[in-house]
mmCIF file of C-alpha atoms in Angstrom:
data_model
loop_
_atom_site.group_PDB
_atom_site.id
_atom_site.type_symbol
_atom_site.label_atom_id
_atom_site.label_comp_id
_atom_site.label_asym_id
_atom_site.label_seq_id
_atom_site.Cartn_x
_atom_site.Cartn_y
_atom_site.Cartn_z
ATOM 1 C CA MET A 1 138.234 64.008 -18.417
ATOM 2 C CA PRO A 2 137.714 62.607 -22.817
ATOM 3 C CA ALA A 3 139.389 59.916 -24.401
ATOM 4 C CA PHE A 4 142.329 62.592 -26.807
ATOM 5 C CA ASP A 5 144.856 61.150 -28.009
ATOM 6 C CA LEU A 6 144.834 58.498 -30.176
ATOM 7 C CA PRO A 7 142.762 55.533 -29.903
ATOM 8 C CA PRO A 8 143.954 52.652 -28.413
ATOM 9 C CA ALA A 9 144.713 50.195 -31.396
ATOM 10 C CA GLU A 10 146.588 52.753 -32.725
ATOM 11 C CA LEU A 11 148.225 54.015 -30.000
ATOM 12 C CA GLU A 12 149.683 49.832 -29.953
ATOM 13 C CA ARG A 13 152.133 50.343 -33.099
ATOM 14 C CA HIS A 14 153.097 54.112 -33.515
ATOM 15 C CA ARG A 15 156.548 55.052 -33.814
ATOM 16 C CA PRO A 16 156.816 58.320 -34.944
ATOM 17 C CA ASP A 17 160.241 59.239 -36.073
ATOM 18 C CA ILE A 18 162.142 60.657 -34.138
ATOM 19 C CA ASP A 19 164.292 64.121 -35.028
ATOM 20 C CA GLU A 20 167.580 63.184 -33.248
ATOM 21 C CA PRO A 21 170.596 65.788 -33.191
ATOM 22 C CA ALA A 22 173.344 63.944 -35.184
ATOM 23 C CA ASP A 23 175.156 65.033 -31.913
ATOM 24 C CA PHE A 24 172.841 63.705 -29.644
ATOM 25 C CA ASP A 25 175.716 60.771 -29.015
ATOM 26 C CA ALA A 26 178.788 62.613 -28.233
ATOM 27 C CA PHE A 27 176.493 65.312 -26.095
ATOM 28 C CA TRP A 28 175.386 62.956 -23.723
ATOM 29 C CA GLU A 29 179.520 61.099 -23.512
ATOM 30 C CA SER A 30 180.579 64.907 -23.348
ATOM 31 C CA THR A 31 178.342 65.872 -20.182
ATOM 32 C CA LEU A 32 178.664 62.329 -18.576
ATOM 33 C CA LYS A 33 182.288 62.572 -18.745
ATOM 34 C CA GLU A 34 182.278 65.775 -17.252
ATOM 35 C CA ALA A 35 180.265 64.894 -14.436
ATOM 36 C CA SER A 36 182.188 61.465 -13.281
ATOM 37 C CA ALA A 37 185.531 63.548 -13.784
ATOM 38 C CA GLU A 38 184.299 65.315 -10.600
ATOM 39 C CA GLY A 39 185.173 62.591 -8.392
ATOM 40 C CA ASP A 40 183.896 59.523 -6.626
ATOM 41 C CA PRO A 41 180.474 59.706 -7.084
ATOM 42 C CA LEU A 42 179.394 59.499 -3.102
ATOM 43 C CA VAL A 43 179.899 62.151 -0.546
ATOM 44 C CA SER A 44 178.354 61.194 2.375
ATOM 45 C CA SER A 45 176.246 59.006 3.421
ATOM 46 C CA ARG A 46 175.246 59.163 7.360
ATOM 47 C CA PRO A 47 172.670 58.029 9.148
ATOM 48 C CA VAL A 48 169.304 59.314 10.119
ATOM 49 C CA GLU A 49 166.626 58.653 12.590
ATOM 50 C CA ASN A 50 163.182 57.820 10.163
ATOM 51 C CA GLY A 51 160.850 56.859 13.448
ATOM 52 C CA LEU A 52 160.331 53.413 11.895
ATOM 53 C CA ARG A 53 161.145 50.095 13.491
ATOM 54 C CA LEU A 54 161.765 48.479 10.336
ATOM 55 C CA THR A 55 163.788 51.003 7.982
ATOM 56 C CA GLU A 56 167.352 52.124 8.919
ATOM 57 C CA THR A 57 167.890 55.467 6.273
ATOM 58 C CA TRP A 58 170.658 56.931 5.852
ATOM 59 C CA ASP A 59 170.867 61.019 4.525
ATOM 60 C CA VAL A 60 172.841 60.561 1.289
ATOM 61 C CA THR A 61 175.102 63.223 -0.627
ATOM 62 C CA PHE A 62 176.214 62.384 -4.421
ATOM 63 C CA ARG A 63 177.934 64.202 -7.318
ATOM 64 C CA GLY A 64 175.775 65.438 -9.442
ATOM 65 C CA PHE A 65 175.449 67.767 -12.299
ATOM 66 C CA ALA A 66 179.069 70.207 -12.038
ATOM 67 C CA GLY A 67 180.544 68.241 -9.546
ATOM 68 C CA ASP A 68 177.065 70.067 -7.452
ATOM 69 C CA PRO A 69 176.642 68.440 -4.303
ATOM 70 C CA VAL A 70 172.258 66.135 -4.946
ATOM 71 C CA ARG A 71 170.855 64.696 -1.788
ATOM 72 C CA ALA A 72 168.915 61.982 -1.853
ATOM 73 C CA TRP A 73 167.479 59.508 0.995
ATOM 74 C CA PHE A 74 169.239 55.316 1.003
ATOM 75 C CA SER A 75 167.209 52.888 3.187
ATOM 76 C CA LEU A 76 167.475 49.512 3.142
ATOM 77 C CA PRO A 77 165.266 46.731 6.112
ATOM 78 C CA ARG A 78 166.648 47.063 9.262
ATOM 79 C CA HIS A 79 165.986 43.403 8.908
ATOM 80 C CA LEU A 80 168.528 42.967 5.410
ATOM 81 C CA GLY A 81 170.504 46.029 6.357
ATOM 82 C CA SER A 82 173.493 46.885 7.573
ATOM 83 C CA THR A 83 173.485 46.527 10.994
ATOM 84 C CA THR A 84 172.916 43.231 11.185
ATOM 85 C CA GLY A 85 175.774 42.484 8.921
ATOM 86 C CA THR A 86 174.419 40.898 5.814
ATOM 87 C CA THR A 87 176.548 40.133 3.052
ATOM 88 C CA GLY A 88 176.186 39.889 -0.128
ATOM 89 C CA GLY A 89 173.827 42.471 -1.600
ATOM 90 C CA LEU A 90 170.080 43.275 -2.300
ATOM 91 C CA PRO A 91 168.647 44.570 -5.443
ATOM 92 C CA ALA A 92 168.368 48.332 -5.533
ATOM 93 C CA VAL A 93 165.908 50.531 -6.808
ATOM 94 C CA VAL A 94 166.775 54.013 -7.089
ATOM 95 C CA GLU A 95 163.538 56.491 -7.666
ATOM 96 C CA TYR A 96 163.186 59.364 -8.861
ATOM 97 C CA ALA A 97 159.983 62.153 -8.818
ATOM 98 C CA GLY A 98 157.604 63.709 -9.587
ATOM 99 C CA TYR A 99 157.865 67.270 -11.283
ATOM 100 C CA GLY A 100 158.002 69.845 -8.584
ATOM 101 C CA ARG A 101 158.363 67.993 -5.998
ATOM 102 C CA GLY A 102 161.587 67.259 -3.712
ATOM 103 C CA ARG A 103 162.362 63.803 -1.216
ATOM 104 C CA GLY A 104 159.890 65.205 1.128
ATOM 105 C CA LEU A 105 160.747 62.816 3.904
ATOM 106 C CA PRO A 106 162.620 59.474 4.608
ATOM 107 C CA HIS A 107 159.447 58.111 6.726
ATOM 108 C CA GLU A 108 157.000 59.385 2.477
ATOM 109 C CA ARG A 109 158.722 55.504 0.121
ATOM 110 C CA LEU A 110 157.968 53.206 1.487
ATOM 111 C CA THR A 111 156.934 49.946 -0.828
ATOM 112 C CA TRP A 112 160.757 49.435 -1.997
ATOM 113 C CA VAL A 113 162.232 49.080 0.936
ATOM 114 C CA ASN A 114 159.224 47.157 2.837
ATOM 115 C CA ALA A 115 159.310 44.851 -0.778
ATOM 116 C CA GLY A 116 162.832 44.123 0.121
ATOM 117 C CA TYR A 117 165.095 46.361 -1.782
ATOM 118 C CA ALA A 118 167.753 48.651 -0.797
ATOM 119 C CA HIS A 119 165.845 52.538 -1.589
ATOM 120 C CA LEU A 120 168.112 55.219 -3.349
ATOM 121 C CA LEU A 121 164.693 58.335 -3.472
ATOM 122 C CA MET A 122 167.028 61.292 -5.316
ATOM 123 C CA ASP A 123 166.126 64.130 -5.103
ATOM 124 C CA ASN A 124 165.117 66.334 -8.110
ATOM 125 C CA ARG A 125 167.955 69.631 -8.282
ATOM 126 C CA GLY A 126 165.441 73.076 -8.336
ATOM 127 C CA GLN A 127 162.429 71.480 -7.269
ATOM 128 C CA GLY A 128 160.333 70.392 -4.525
ATOM 129 C CA ASP A 129 157.717 73.086 -4.068
ATOM 130 C CA GLN A 130 154.986 72.001 -5.542
ATOM 131 C CA TYR A 131 153.871 69.500 -3.406
ATOM 132 C CA GLY A 132 154.969 66.928 -0.942
ATOM 133 C CA CYS A 133 156.937 67.462 1.855
ATOM 134 C CA GLY A 134 160.149 69.948 0.242
ATOM 135 C CA GLY A 135 163.912 68.995 -1.468
ATOM 136 C CA ASP A 136 167.093 69.877 -0.443
ATOM 137 C CA THR A 137 168.983 70.735 -3.063
ATOM 138 C CA PRO A 138 169.600 73.034 -5.353
ATOM 139 C CA ASP A 139 169.951 74.397 -8.956
ATOM 140 C CA PRO A 140 172.906 76.629 -9.008
ATOM 141 C CA HIS A 141 173.378 76.688 -12.665
ATOM 142 C CA ALA A 142 169.726 78.407 -12.935
ATOM 143 C CA ALA A 143 170.497 81.534 -14.698
ATOM 144 C CA ALA A 144 170.302 81.172 -18.201
ATOM 145 C CA PRO A 145 167.384 83.026 -19.983
ATOM 146 C CA GLY A 146 163.883 81.150 -19.598
ATOM 147 C CA GLY A 147 160.995 81.337 -17.632
ATOM 148 C CA PRO A 148 160.068 80.414 -14.005
ATOM 149 C CA GLY A 149 159.621 76.268 -13.646
ATOM 150 C CA PRO A 150 162.082 74.190 -14.387
ATOM 151 C CA ALA A 151 160.401 72.745 -17.658
ATOM 152 C CA VAL A 152 161.700 76.489 -19.319
ATOM 153 C CA ARG A 153 164.447 77.423 -17.421
ATOM 154 C CA GLY A 154 167.977 76.909 -19.787
ATOM 155 C CA LEU A 155 165.030 75.786 -22.670
ATOM 156 C CA LEU A 156 167.069 78.314 -25.368
ATOM 157 C CA ALA A 157 170.457 76.203 -25.542
ATOM 158 C CA PRO A 158 170.767 72.445 -24.686
ATOM 159 C CA ARG A 159 173.861 72.930 -21.818
ATOM 160 C CA ASP A 160 171.750 75.826 -20.682
ATOM 161 C CA TYR A 161 168.740 73.639 -19.963
ATOM 162 C CA HIS A 162 168.141 71.857 -16.358
ATOM 163 C CA TYR A 163 166.828 68.477 -17.985
ATOM 164 C CA ARG A 164 170.592 68.362 -18.852
ATOM 165 C CA ARG A 165 172.119 68.647 -15.191
ATOM 166 C CA LEU A 166 168.350 66.632 -13.773
ATOM 167 C CA ILE A 167 169.219 63.873 -16.392
ATOM 168 C CA THR A 168 172.856 63.760 -14.895
ATOM 169 C CA ASP A 169 172.039 64.052 -11.895
ATOM 170 C CA ALA A 170 169.743 61.128 -12.265
ATOM 171 C CA VAL A 171 173.083 58.769 -14.217
ATOM 172 C CA ARG A 172 175.081 59.936 -11.320
ATOM 173 C CA ALA A 173 172.955 58.378 -8.891
ATOM 174 C CA VAL A 174 172.906 55.147 -10.067
ATOM 175 C CA ALA A 175 176.557 55.478 -9.653
ATOM 176 C CA ALA A 176 176.167 56.136 -6.029
ATOM 177 C CA VAL A 177 174.052 53.513 -4.839
ATOM 178 C CA ARG A 178 175.973 51.041 -6.212
ATOM 179 C CA VAL A 179 178.829 51.995 -3.880
ATOM 180 C CA LEU A 180 177.540 52.379 -0.648
ATOM 181 C CA PRO A 181 177.233 49.094 1.701
ATOM 182 C CA GLY A 182 173.970 46.367 1.218
ATOM 183 C CA VAL A 183 174.138 46.723 -2.199
ATOM 184 C CA ASP A 184 174.017 44.608 -5.487
ATOM 185 C CA PRO A 185 176.232 46.746 -7.777
ATOM 186 C CA SER A 186 175.320 44.633 -10.591
ATOM 187 C CA ARG A 187 171.370 44.121 -9.652
ATOM 188 C CA VAL A 188 169.829 48.480 -10.069
ATOM 189 C CA ALA A 189 166.962 49.033 -11.765
ATOM 190 C CA ALA A 190 165.642 52.367 -12.557
ATOM 191 C CA VAL A 191 162.483 53.381 -11.202
ATOM 192 C CA GLY A 192 160.005 56.267 -11.888
ATOM 193 C CA ASN A 193 156.723 58.136 -12.557
ATOM 194 C CA SER A 194 155.914 61.493 -14.721
ATOM 195 C CA GLN A 195 159.268 63.450 -14.538
ATOM 196 C CA GLY A 196 160.489 60.465 -12.462
ATOM 197 C CA GLY A 197 159.685 57.965 -15.467
ATOM 198 C CA GLY A 198 161.006 60.073 -18.098
ATOM 199 C CA LEU A 199 164.298 59.987 -15.901
ATOM 200 C CA ALA A 200 164.352 56.357 -15.178
ATOM 201 C CA LEU A 201 163.843 55.989 -19.462
ATOM 202 C CA ALA A 202 166.532 58.478 -19.779
ATOM 203 C CA VAL A 203 168.584 56.592 -16.672
ATOM 204 C CA ALA A 204 167.879 53.156 -19.060
ATOM 205 C CA GLY A 205 169.784 54.822 -22.909
ATOM 206 C CA LEU A 206 172.737 56.318 -20.941
ATOM 207 C CA VAL A 207 173.398 53.092 -18.384
ATOM 208 C CA PRO A 208 173.993 49.682 -20.257
ATOM 209 C CA ASP A 209 174.320 47.508 -17.242
ATOM 210 C CA LEU A 210 171.240 48.735 -15.711
ATOM 211 C CA ALA A 211 169.376 45.311 -14.989
ATOM 212 C CA ALA A 212 165.420 47.204 -14.651
ATOM 213 C CA VAL A 213 163.470 50.734 -16.104
ATOM 214 C CA LEU A 214 160.334 50.513 -14.311
ATOM 215 C CA VAL A 215 158.679 53.930 -16.601
ATOM 216 C CA THR A 216 155.269 54.986 -15.395
ATOM 217 C CA ALA A 217 153.899 58.152 -17.304
ATOM 218 C CA PRO A 218 156.510 59.511 -18.478
ATOM 219 C CA LEU A 219 157.741 62.606 -19.766
ATOM 220 C CA LEU A 220 160.543 64.244 -21.829
ATOM 221 C CA CYS A 221 158.628 61.477 -24.568
ATOM 222 C CA GLY A 222 157.306 62.095 -28.134
ATOM 223 C CA ILE A 223 157.855 65.607 -26.977
ATOM 224 C CA PRO A 224 156.554 67.939 -29.989
ATOM 225 C CA ARG A 225 153.806 66.167 -30.444
ATOM 226 C CA ALA A 226 152.775 66.520 -26.084
ATOM 227 C CA LEU A 227 153.850 70.170 -27.223
ATOM 228 C CA ASP A 228 150.523 70.181 -29.451
ATOM 229 C CA LEU A 229 147.876 67.637 -28.052
ATOM 230 C CA THR A 230 147.844 69.584 -24.352
ATOM 231 C CA ASP A 231 148.442 72.780 -21.898
ATOM 232 C CA THR A 232 148.312 71.023 -18.729
ATOM 233 C CA GLY A 233 151.368 70.916 -16.372
ATOM 234 C CA PRO A 234 154.691 71.138 -17.666
ATOM 235 C CA TYR A 235 154.608 71.019 -22.011
ATOM 236 C CA GLY A 236 151.910 73.646 -20.198
ATOM 237 C CA GLU A 237 154.601 75.625 -19.073
ATOM 238 C CA ILE A 238 156.570 74.838 -22.360
ATOM 239 C CA THR A 239 154.219 76.700 -24.601
ATOM 240 C CA ALA A 240 153.354 79.255 -22.250
ATOM 241 C CA TYR A 241 157.201 81.022 -22.902
ATOM 242 C CA LEU A 242 156.766 79.655 -26.257
ATOM 243 C CA SER A 243 153.735 82.632 -26.306
ATOM 244 C CA VAL A 244 155.558 84.879 -25.418
ATOM 245 C CA HIS A 245 158.852 84.637 -26.187
ATOM 246 C CA ARG A 246 157.881 84.915 -30.214
ATOM 247 C CA GLY A 247 160.293 83.289 -32.355
ATOM 248 C CA ALA A 248 161.607 81.400 -29.558
ATOM 249 C CA GLU A 249 160.121 77.407 -30.554
ATOM 250 C CA GLU A 250 163.799 76.472 -33.149
ATOM 251 C CA ALA A 251 165.895 76.592 -30.465
ATOM 252 C CA ALA A 252 163.725 75.454 -27.776
ATOM 253 C CA LEU A 253 162.484 72.617 -29.718
ATOM 254 C CA ARG A 254 166.482 72.132 -30.467
ATOM 255 C CA THR A 255 167.090 71.252 -26.519
ATOM 256 C CA LEU A 256 164.261 69.389 -26.552
ATOM 257 C CA SER A 257 165.859 67.002 -28.961
ATOM 258 C CA TYR A 258 168.315 66.398 -26.980
ATOM 259 C CA VAL A 259 166.228 65.322 -23.858
ATOM 260 C CA GLU A 260 163.434 63.537 -26.110
ATOM 261 C CA GLY A 261 162.820 60.289 -24.340
ATOM 262 C CA VAL A 262 162.053 58.357 -27.347
ATOM 263 C CA SER A 263 165.390 58.476 -28.105
ATOM 264 C CA PHE A 264 166.801 57.322 -24.923
ATOM 265 C CA ALA A 265 164.358 54.398 -25.442
ATOM 266 C CA ARG A 266 166.292 53.583 -28.652
ATOM 267 C CA ARG A 267 169.441 53.102 -26.436
ATOM 268 C CA ALA A 268 168.317 50.880 -24.045
ATOM 269 C CA HIS A 269 169.116 47.630 -22.485
ATOM 270 C CA ALA A 270 167.604 46.226 -19.657
ATOM 271 C CA PRO A 271 164.400 44.924 -19.296
ATOM 272 C CA ALA A 272 161.577 46.898 -19.431
ATOM 273 C CA HIS A 273 158.127 47.721 -17.418
ATOM 274 C CA PHE A 274 155.733 50.436 -18.743
ATOM 275 C CA GLY A 275 152.150 51.984 -17.547
ATOM 276 C CA VAL A 276 149.806 54.534 -18.964
ATOM 277 C CA GLY A 277 146.498 56.237 -18.100
ATOM 278 C CA LEU A 278 145.094 56.046 -22.633
ATOM 279 C CA ARG A 279 143.334 59.729 -20.723
ATOM 280 C CA ASP A 280 146.410 61.578 -19.768
ATOM 281 C CA THR A 281 146.194 65.020 -20.005
ATOM 282 C CA VAL A 282 149.573 65.465 -18.510
ATOM 283 C CA CYS A 283 151.435 63.966 -20.088
ATOM 284 C CA PRO A 284 150.007 62.412 -23.228
ATOM 285 C CA PRO A 285 149.633 58.633 -23.797
ATOM 286 C CA SER A 286 151.228 58.543 -26.830
ATOM 287 C CA GLY A 287 154.767 60.264 -26.021
ATOM 288 C CA ALA A 288 155.031 56.592 -23.726
ATOM 289 C CA TYR A 289 153.836 54.445 -26.148
ATOM 290 C CA ALA A 290 156.281 56.135 -28.985
ATOM 291 C CA ALA A 291 159.641 55.481 -26.309
ATOM 292 C CA PHE A 292 157.445 52.177 -25.422
ATOM 293 C CA ASN A 293 156.752 51.002 -29.217
ATOM 294 C CA HIS A 294 161.044 52.262 -30.628
ATOM 295 C CA TYR A 295 162.563 50.541 -27.327
ATOM 296 C CA ALA A 296 166.265 49.195 -27.604
ATOM 297 C CA ASP A 297 165.768 49.194 -31.209
ATOM 298 C CA LEU A 298 170.015 50.892 -31.657
ATOM 299 C CA THR A 299 171.090 48.791 -29.460
ATOM 300 C CA GLY A 300 170.443 45.282 -30.730
ATOM 301 C CA ALA A 301 169.038 43.922 -27.955
ATOM 302 C CA GLU A 302 165.909 42.229 -27.275
ATOM 303 C CA PRO A 303 164.835 42.750 -24.116
ATOM 304 C CA ALA A 304 161.930 41.333 -21.748
ATOM 305 C CA LYS A 305 159.503 44.402 -22.271
ATOM 306 C CA GLU A 306 155.575 44.851 -21.734
ATOM 307 C CA ILE A 307 153.325 47.848 -21.185
ATOM 308 C CA HIS A 308 150.288 48.151 -19.192
ATOM 309 C CA ALA A 309 147.134 50.871 -20.068
ATOM 310 C CA TYR A 310 144.428 52.028 -17.430
ATOM 311 C CA PRO A 311 141.677 53.054 -20.101
ATOM 312 C CA PHE A 312 139.717 54.887 -18.147
ATOM 313 C CA ASN A 313 142.386 56.514 -15.681
ATOM 314 C CA GLY A 314 144.193 59.715 -16.315
ATOM 315 C CA HIS A 315 147.730 60.896 -14.978
ATOM 316 C CA GLU A 316 147.287 58.540 -11.804
ATOM 317 C CA GLY A 317 147.127 56.003 -14.330
ATOM 318 C CA GLY A 318 147.018 52.815 -12.292
ATOM 319 C CA ASP A 319 147.851 53.656 -8.845
ATOM 320 C CA ALA A 320 148.689 50.633 -6.659
ATOM 321 C CA VAL A 321 147.117 47.851 -8.495
ATOM 322 C CA HIS A 322 150.074 49.234 -10.933
ATOM 323 C CA VAL A 323 152.381 49.112 -8.320
ATOM 324 C CA ARG A 324 151.333 45.348 -7.290
ATOM 325 C CA ARG A 325 152.117 44.740 -11.012
ATOM 326 C CA GLN A 326 155.010 46.129 -10.906
ATOM 327 C CA LEU A 327 157.125 44.661 -7.339
ATOM 328 C CA ASP A 328 154.985 40.994 -9.330
ATOM 329 C CA TRP A 329 157.668 42.222 -12.483
ATOM 330 C CA LEU A 330 160.538 42.621 -10.656
ATOM 331 C CA SER A 331 159.922 39.718 -8.760
ATOM 332 C CA SER A 332 160.331 38.206 -10.939
ATOM 333 C CA LEU A 333 163.513 39.165 -12.923
ATOM 334 C CA SER A 334 165.499 36.385 -12.972
ATOM 335 C CA GLY A 335 168.215 36.893 -9.954
ATOM 336 C CA SER A 336 165.841 40.456 -8.007
#
């Protein structure tokens, strides 16, 4: 695909004004308070056979939005895992999956556990049927008006929107991993690509003591501009919905303003590592740069941050080259 967004020099200084709702903080404070009132985050943790000799895996259920059970895979390096009597705890990576994907099978994602981290892979509620190997977490609150795709479920009201629930689940996943055996609760990083990158960024803005965040090709960043630039992927689902429901644009944009990744980025404290393909038509690069350039604006913090651009790549970005950069960067952080 050709380059279609801003030129690289303009992307590097892209800091758009954000139309942020006045009650953004109150909205998320009340949402997370409601979720935490449902009880301790962890519901169950059951060891499973994964066919791997060097990795131990548990089938975890934790309480997410409204106390709903959310599934996850939790893995430890076997030589460092709980069955060997390790004390002190490992740094943990909480990973969020892409749009339409579920947690799949326990042997699918092994990079972080092979690097020596405790690894929690969260299932996406109400997703898992578009690619991969499926998911195991239903979304019992998906009856509000909206289209069939997750990006438009409950789009007309902030409290009904799918991403209110999914972002809450993502925050609760951090709380859950912190009480799992073998984890150092003070060293938890959030990681994700595409939708997962958007979730990781939201967690960075909502969990002030996160150790690090690694974001690649994030969805839900610079949303109004993305809707004008592309009709691919989740943004295309939104524009298709609005093409049928004429007159719903104002309500939809208001809802989307409560899940805007740039707003979460402004509230973040943790060191941050970004990656972006400059020919990405799924999550336009200007959104990632807007989040990066606004990162920690409101916190008074000056965390370490860096962004890696891949000029000739699309949504795949730097792929395995970028993953190696992530591994090196996270390892280099003090205490990681």
